């Protein structure tokens, strides 16, 4: 039966962690050689053919209640792509084509659902303004500015013919500021 292990590295060493509870009670042994690492304990074994050579004389190991930590000193400071020679390097992730139009529409719908109150209204007006013709934009600008922000129309035929009157909400009174 093999034991679970993990590893990480620095510029000068590779650290292999062997997960083994109560290792000291299981008569474990660690054998570090230039190109291999062997760990055995009552009924457990781990044999690794290391990707690159290490310096066994400068390597060490220690045990804790839940693991054996083995520090292997690198001969050269090169980065290891894998721990073992037999491991395959990670394959590059394949990128899939994306339907950006569909993603944009989904994002718009999601933003519209999330927008609430004043922010939602502002987003709606910005979308209408941004997606509209020049004539509709002129109508929106003229109606909003002439009415003091109380009217917003998209009908240029109606707005372009005459001045837009101020129409404050019910229960309120519009007052001009003295200039």
PDB file of C-alpha atoms in Angstrom:
ATOM      1  CA  UNK A   1       0.000   0.000   0.000  1.00  0.00           C
ATOM      2  CA  UNK A   2       1.402   3.415  -0.909  1.00  0.00           C
ATOM      3  CA  UNK A   3       1.040   6.560   1.161  1.00  0.00           C
ATOM      4  CA  UNK A   4      -0.247   9.955   0.102  1.00  0.00           C
ATOM      5  CA  UNK A   5       2.321  12.631  -0.466  1.00  0.00           C
ATOM      6  CA  UNK A   6       2.658  16.197  -1.676  1.00  0.00           C
ATOM      7  CA  UNK A   7       5.568  18.457  -2.549  1.00  0.00           C
ATOM      8  CA  UNK A   8       6.660  22.039  -3.070  1.00  0.00           C
ATOM      9  CA  UNK A   9       9.952  23.708  -3.908  1.00  0.00           C
ATOM     10  CA  UNK A  10      12.163  26.725  -3.365  1.00  0.00           C
ATOM     11  CA  UNK A  11      15.230  27.799  -5.323  1.00  0.00           C
ATOM     12  CA  UNK A  12      17.474  25.539  -3.233  1.00  0.00           C
ATOM     13  CA  UNK A  13      15.334  22.588  -2.168  1.00  0.00           C
ATOM     14  CA  UNK A  14      12.338  20.339  -2.770  1.00  0.00           C
ATOM     15  CA  UNK A  15      10.159  19.497   0.234  1.00  0.00           C
ATOM     16  CA  UNK A  16       8.213  16.224   0.137  1.00  0.00           C
ATOM     17  CA  UNK A  17       5.488  15.755   2.732  1.00  0.00           C
ATOM     18  CA  UNK A  18       4.383  12.165   3.359  1.00  0.00           C
ATOM     19  CA  UNK A  19       1.023  12.022   5.123  1.00  0.00           C
ATOM     20  CA  UNK A  20       1.343   9.227   7.659  1.00  0.00           C
ATOM     21  CA  UNK A  21      -0.313   9.350  11.075  1.00  0.00           C
ATOM     22  CA  UNK A  22       1.779   8.151  14.016  1.00  0.00           C
ATOM     23  CA  UNK A  23       4.837   7.564  11.810  1.00  0.00           C
ATOM     24  CA  UNK A  24       7.162   7.038  14.774  1.00  0.00           C
ATOM     25  CA  UNK A  25       5.007   4.151  15.993  1.00  0.00           C
ATOM     26  CA  UNK A  26       5.077   2.499  12.568  1.00  0.00           C
ATOM     27  CA  UNK A  27       8.839   1.940  12.356  1.00  0.00           C
ATOM     28  CA  UNK A  28       9.227   4.238   9.382  1.00  0.00           C
ATOM     29  CA  UNK A  29      12.447   4.674   7.403  1.00  0.00           C
ATOM     30  CA  UNK A  30      13.568   7.252   4.864  1.00  0.00           C
ATOM     31  CA  UNK A  31      16.268   6.490   2.293  1.00  0.00           C
ATOM     32  CA  UNK A  32      17.523   9.516   0.344  1.00  0.00           C
ATOM     33  CA  UNK A  33      19.769   8.917  -2.669  1.00  0.00           C
ATOM     34  CA  UNK A  34      20.946  11.207  -5.482  1.00  0.00           C
ATOM     35  CA  UNK A  35      18.068  10.255  -7.823  1.00  0.00           C
ATOM     36  CA  UNK A  36      15.554   8.391  -5.640  1.00  0.00           C
ATOM     37  CA  UNK A  37      13.575   8.717  -2.438  1.00  0.00           C
ATOM     38  CA  UNK A  38      12.147   5.731  -0.533  1.00  0.00           C
ATOM     39  CA  UNK A  39       9.867   5.901   2.488  1.00  0.00           C
ATOM     40  CA  UNK A  40       8.635   2.761   4.231  1.00  0.00           C
ATOM     41  CA  UNK A  41       6.558   2.148   7.332  1.00  0.00           C
ATOM     42  CA  UNK A  42       4.675  -0.904   8.612  1.00  0.00           C
ATOM     43  CA  UNK A  43       2.759  -1.930   5.477  1.00  0.00           C
ATOM     44  CA  UNK A  44       3.304   1.372   3.640  1.00  0.00           C
ATOM     45  CA  UNK A  45       5.821   2.259   0.957  1.00  0.00           C
ATOM     46  CA  UNK A  46       6.651   5.185  -1.303  1.00  0.00           C
ATOM     47  CA  UNK A  47       9.262   5.040  -4.059  1.00  0.00           C
ATOM     48  CA  UNK A  48      10.040   8.146  -6.127  1.00  0.00           C
ATOM     49  CA  UNK A  49      12.426   8.461  -9.064  1.00  0.00           C
ATOM     50  CA  UNK A  50      13.260  12.136  -8.776  1.00  0.00           C
ATOM     51  CA  UNK A  51      13.120  14.396 -11.840  1.00  0.00           C
ATOM     52  CA  UNK A  52      16.572  15.885 -11.140  1.00  0.00           C
ATOM     53  CA  UNK A  53      19.487  14.838  -8.942  1.00  0.00           C
ATOM     54  CA  UNK A  54      19.683  16.036  -5.343  1.00  0.00           C
ATOM     55  CA  UNK A  55      22.449  16.179  -2.745  1.00  0.00           C
ATOM     56  CA  UNK A  56      21.697  13.379  -0.210  1.00  0.00           C
ATOM     57  CA  UNK A  57      24.327  14.579   2.297  1.00  0.00           C
ATOM     58  CA  UNK A  58      22.619  17.975   2.675  1.00  0.00           C
ATOM     59  CA  UNK A  59      19.082  16.557   2.698  1.00  0.00           C
ATOM     60  CA  UNK A  60      17.124  15.735   5.859  1.00  0.00           C
ATOM     61  CA  UNK A  61      13.786  14.609   7.273  1.00  0.00           C
ATOM     62  CA  UNK A  62      11.705  15.085  10.414  1.00  0.00           C
ATOM     63  CA  UNK A  63       8.472  13.646  11.732  1.00  0.00           C
ATOM     64  CA  UNK A  64       5.374  15.145  13.308  1.00  0.00           C
ATOM     65  CA  UNK A  65       2.275  13.343  14.630  1.00  0.00           C
ATOM     66  CA  UNK A  66       0.639  13.422  11.172  1.00  0.00           C
ATOM     67  CA  UNK A  67       3.443  13.472   8.603  1.00  0.00           C
ATOM     68  CA  UNK A  68       7.058  13.013   7.610  1.00  0.00           C
ATOM     69  CA  UNK A  69       8.657  16.102   6.064  1.00  0.00           C
ATOM     70  CA  UNK A  70      11.648  15.455   3.817  1.00  0.00           C
ATOM     71  CA  UNK A  71      13.857  18.324   2.606  1.00  0.00           C
ATOM     72  CA  UNK A  72      15.855  17.423  -0.513  1.00  0.00           C
ATOM     73  CA  UNK A  73      18.670  19.830  -1.423  1.00  0.00           C
ATOM     74  CA  UNK A  74      18.846  20.595  -5.148  1.00  0.00           C
ATOM     75  CA  UNK A  75      22.166  20.182  -6.930  1.00  0.00           C
ATOM     76  CA  UNK A  76      21.258  23.044  -9.282  1.00  0.00           C
ATOM     77  CA  UNK A  77      18.816  25.895  -8.673  1.00  0.00           C
ATOM     78  CA  UNK A  78      16.590  25.009 -11.613  1.00  0.00           C
ATOM     79  CA  UNK A  79      12.809  24.843 -11.249  1.00  0.00           C
ATOM     80  CA  UNK A  80      11.279  21.354 -11.353  1.00  0.00           C
ATOM     81  CA  UNK A  81       8.161  20.877 -13.489  1.00  0.00           C
ATOM     82  CA  UNK A  82       7.313  17.694 -11.629  1.00  0.00           C
ATOM     83  CA  UNK A  83       8.615  15.679  -8.694  1.00  0.00           C
ATOM     84  CA  UNK A  84       9.240  12.437 -10.565  1.00  0.00           C
ATOM     85  CA  UNK A  85      10.679  11.464 -13.935  1.00  0.00           C
ATOM     86  CA  UNK A  86       7.602   9.372 -14.699  1.00  0.00           C
ATOM     87  CA  UNK A  87       5.121  12.234 -14.144  1.00  0.00           C
ATOM     88  CA  UNK A  88       3.915  13.947 -17.285  1.00  0.00           C
ATOM     89  CA  UNK A  89       4.210  17.727 -17.268  1.00  0.00           C
ATOM     90  CA  UNK A  90       0.884  19.501 -17.045  1.00  0.00           C
ATOM     91  CA  UNK A  91      -0.827  19.886 -20.398  1.00  0.00           C
ATOM     92  CA  UNK A  92      -1.696  23.413 -21.476  1.00  0.00           C
ATOM     93  CA  UNK A  93      -5.335  24.282 -20.950  1.00  0.00           C
ATOM     94  CA  UNK A  94      -7.327  24.295 -24.171  1.00  0.00           C
ATOM     95  CA  UNK A  95      -9.221  27.485 -24.703  1.00  0.00           C
ATOM     96  CA  UNK A  96     -12.736  27.142 -26.046  1.00  0.00           C
ATOM     97  CA  UNK A  97     -14.339  29.592 -28.437  1.00  0.00           C
ATOM     98  CA  UNK A  98     -16.706  31.930 -26.690  1.00  0.00           C
ATOM     99  CA  UNK A  99     -19.901  33.452 -28.044  1.00  0.00           C
ATOM    100  CA  UNK A 100     -19.182  37.003 -26.910  1.00  0.00           C
ATOM    101  CA  UNK A 101     -22.504  38.345 -28.260  1.00  0.00           C
ATOM    102  CA  UNK A 102     -24.429  35.832 -26.144  1.00  0.00           C
ATOM    103  CA  UNK A 103     -22.279  36.622 -23.090  1.00  0.00           C
ATOM    104  CA  UNK A 104     -22.859  40.374 -23.569  1.00  0.00           C
ATOM    105  CA  UNK A 105     -26.641  39.873 -23.786  1.00  0.00           C
ATOM    106  CA  UNK A 106     -26.625  37.669 -20.686  1.00  0.00           C
ATOM    107  CA  UNK A 107     -24.595  40.294 -18.823  1.00  0.00           C
ATOM    108  CA  UNK A 108     -26.999  43.059 -19.847  1.00  0.00           C
ATOM    109  CA  UNK A 109     -29.972  41.009 -18.646  1.00  0.00           C
ATOM    110  CA  UNK A 110     -28.254  40.227 -15.364  1.00  0.00           C
ATOM    111  CA  UNK A 111     -27.347  43.877 -14.787  1.00  0.00           C
ATOM    112  CA  UNK A 112     -30.920  44.926 -15.588  1.00  0.00           C
ATOM    113  CA  UNK A 113     -32.270  42.421 -13.044  1.00  0.00           C
ATOM    114  CA  UNK A 114     -29.801  43.529 -10.378  1.00  0.00           C
ATOM    115  CA  UNK A 115     -30.316  47.266 -10.875  1.00  0.00           C
ATOM    116  CA  UNK A 116     -32.960  48.663  -8.558  1.00  0.00           C
ATOM    117  CA  UNK A 117     -34.481  52.064  -7.817  1.00  0.00           C
ATOM    118  CA  UNK A 118     -32.696  55.199  -8.971  1.00  0.00           C
ATOM    119  CA  UNK A 119     -29.659  53.286 -10.239  1.00  0.00           C
ATOM    120  CA  UNK A 120     -31.853  50.982 -12.317  1.00  0.00           C
ATOM    121  CA  UNK A 121     -33.685  53.939 -13.806  1.00  0.00           C
ATOM    122  CA  UNK A 122     -30.412  55.688 -14.666  1.00  0.00           C
ATOM    123  CA  UNK A 123     -29.117  52.510 -16.323  1.00  0.00           C
ATOM    124  CA  UNK A 124     -32.326  52.200 -18.338  1.00  0.00           C
ATOM    125  CA  UNK A 125     -32.105  55.814 -19.561  1.00  0.00           C
ATOM    126  CA  UNK A 126     -28.418  55.397 -20.443  1.00  0.00           C
ATOM    127  CA  UNK A 127     -29.205  52.261 -22.428  1.00  0.00           C
ATOM    128  CA  UNK A 128     -32.098  53.924 -24.276  1.00  0.00           C
ATOM    129  CA  UNK A 129     -29.932  56.983 -25.033  1.00  0.00           C
ATOM    130  CA  UNK A 130     -26.922  54.900 -26.114  1.00  0.00           C
ATOM    131  CA  UNK A 131     -28.935  52.614 -28.415  1.00  0.00           C
ATOM    132  CA  UNK A 132     -31.037  55.402 -30.009  1.00  0.00           C
ATOM    133  CA  UNK A 133     -30.864  57.458 -33.208  1.00  0.00           C
ATOM    134  CA  UNK A 134     -29.653  61.060 -33.298  1.00  0.00           C
ATOM    135  CA  UNK A 135     -33.273  62.249 -33.510  1.00  0.00           C
ATOM    136  CA  UNK A 136     -34.252  60.397 -30.320  1.00  0.00           C
ATOM    137  CA  UNK A 137     -31.160  61.728 -28.525  1.00  0.00           C
ATOM    138  CA  UNK A 138     -32.046  65.295 -29.546  1.00  0.00           C
ATOM    139  CA  UNK A 139     -35.581  64.801 -28.217  1.00  0.00           C
ATOM    140  CA  UNK A 140     -34.289  63.432 -24.908  1.00  0.00           C
ATOM    141  CA  UNK A 141     -31.779  66.286 -24.467  1.00  0.00           C
ATOM    142  CA  UNK A 142     -34.259  69.046 -25.407  1.00  0.00           C
ATOM    143  CA  UNK A 143     -37.132  67.714 -23.297  1.00  0.00           C
ATOM    144  CA  UNK A 144     -34.952  67.151 -20.235  1.00  0.00           C
ATOM    145  CA  UNK A 145     -33.202  70.534 -20.340  1.00  0.00           C
ATOM    146  CA  UNK A 146     -36.261  72.682 -21.192  1.00  0.00           C
ATOM    147  CA  UNK A 147     -38.412  71.018 -18.532  1.00  0.00           C
ATOM    148  CA  UNK A 148     -35.832  71.397 -15.782  1.00  0.00           C
ATOM    149  CA  UNK A 149     -35.423  67.623 -15.594  1.00  0.00           C
ATOM    150  CA  UNK A 150     -39.115  66.895 -15.144  1.00  0.00           C
ATOM    151  CA  UNK A 151     -39.837  65.530 -18.664  1.00  0.00           C
ATOM    152  CA  UNK A 152     -37.922  63.020 -20.764  1.00  0.00           C
ATOM    153  CA  UNK A 153     -39.339  62.347 -24.209  1.00  0.00           C
ATOM    154  CA  UNK A 154     -38.041  60.307 -27.137  1.00  0.00           C
ATOM    155  CA  UNK A 155     -40.541  61.779 -29.629  1.00  0.00           C
ATOM    156  CA  UNK A 156     -38.720  64.455 -31.676  1.00  0.00           C
ATOM    157  CA  UNK A 157     -41.828  65.270 -33.729  1.00  0.00           C
ATOM    158  CA  UNK A 158     -43.595  66.393 -30.546  1.00  0.00           C
ATOM    159  CA  UNK A 159     -40.611  67.928 -28.707  1.00  0.00           C
ATOM    160  CA  UNK A 160     -39.016  69.662 -31.719  1.00  0.00           C
ATOM    161  CA  UNK A 161     -42.175  71.632 -32.594  1.00  0.00           C
ATOM    162  CA  UNK A 162     -42.534  73.630 -29.349  1.00  0.00           C
ATOM    163  CA  UNK A 163     -40.957  74.400 -25.975  1.00  0.00           C
ATOM    164  CA  UNK A 164     -41.328  71.629 -23.390  1.00  0.00           C
ATOM    165  CA  UNK A 165     -43.191  72.781 -20.293  1.00  0.00           C
ATOM    166  CA  UNK A 166     -42.085  71.956 -16.772  1.00  0.00           C
ATOM    167  CA  UNK A 167     -44.194  69.135 -15.280  1.00  0.00           C
ATOM    168  CA  UNK A 168     -43.243  68.549 -11.643  1.00  0.00           C
ATOM    169  CA  UNK A 169     -44.477  65.378  -9.915  1.00  0.00           C
ATOM    170  CA  UNK A 170     -47.874  65.544  -8.216  1.00  0.00           C
ATOM    171  CA  UNK A 171     -47.763  67.286  -4.865  1.00  0.00           C
ATOM    172  CA  UNK A 172     -44.618  69.286  -5.697  1.00  0.00           C
ATOM    173  CA  UNK A 173     -44.026  72.785  -6.999  1.00  0.00           C
ATOM    174  CA  UNK A 174     -41.328  73.830  -9.464  1.00  0.00           C
ATOM    175  CA  UNK A 175     -39.358  76.954  -8.569  1.00  0.00           C
ATOM    176  CA  UNK A 176     -36.720  78.604 -10.751  1.00  0.00           C
ATOM    177  CA  UNK A 177     -33.468  79.605  -9.137  1.00  0.00           C
ATOM    178  CA  UNK A 178     -32.615  83.284  -9.410  1.00  0.00           C
ATOM    179  CA  UNK A 179     -29.719  83.795 -11.761  1.00  0.00           C
TER     180      UNK A 179
END
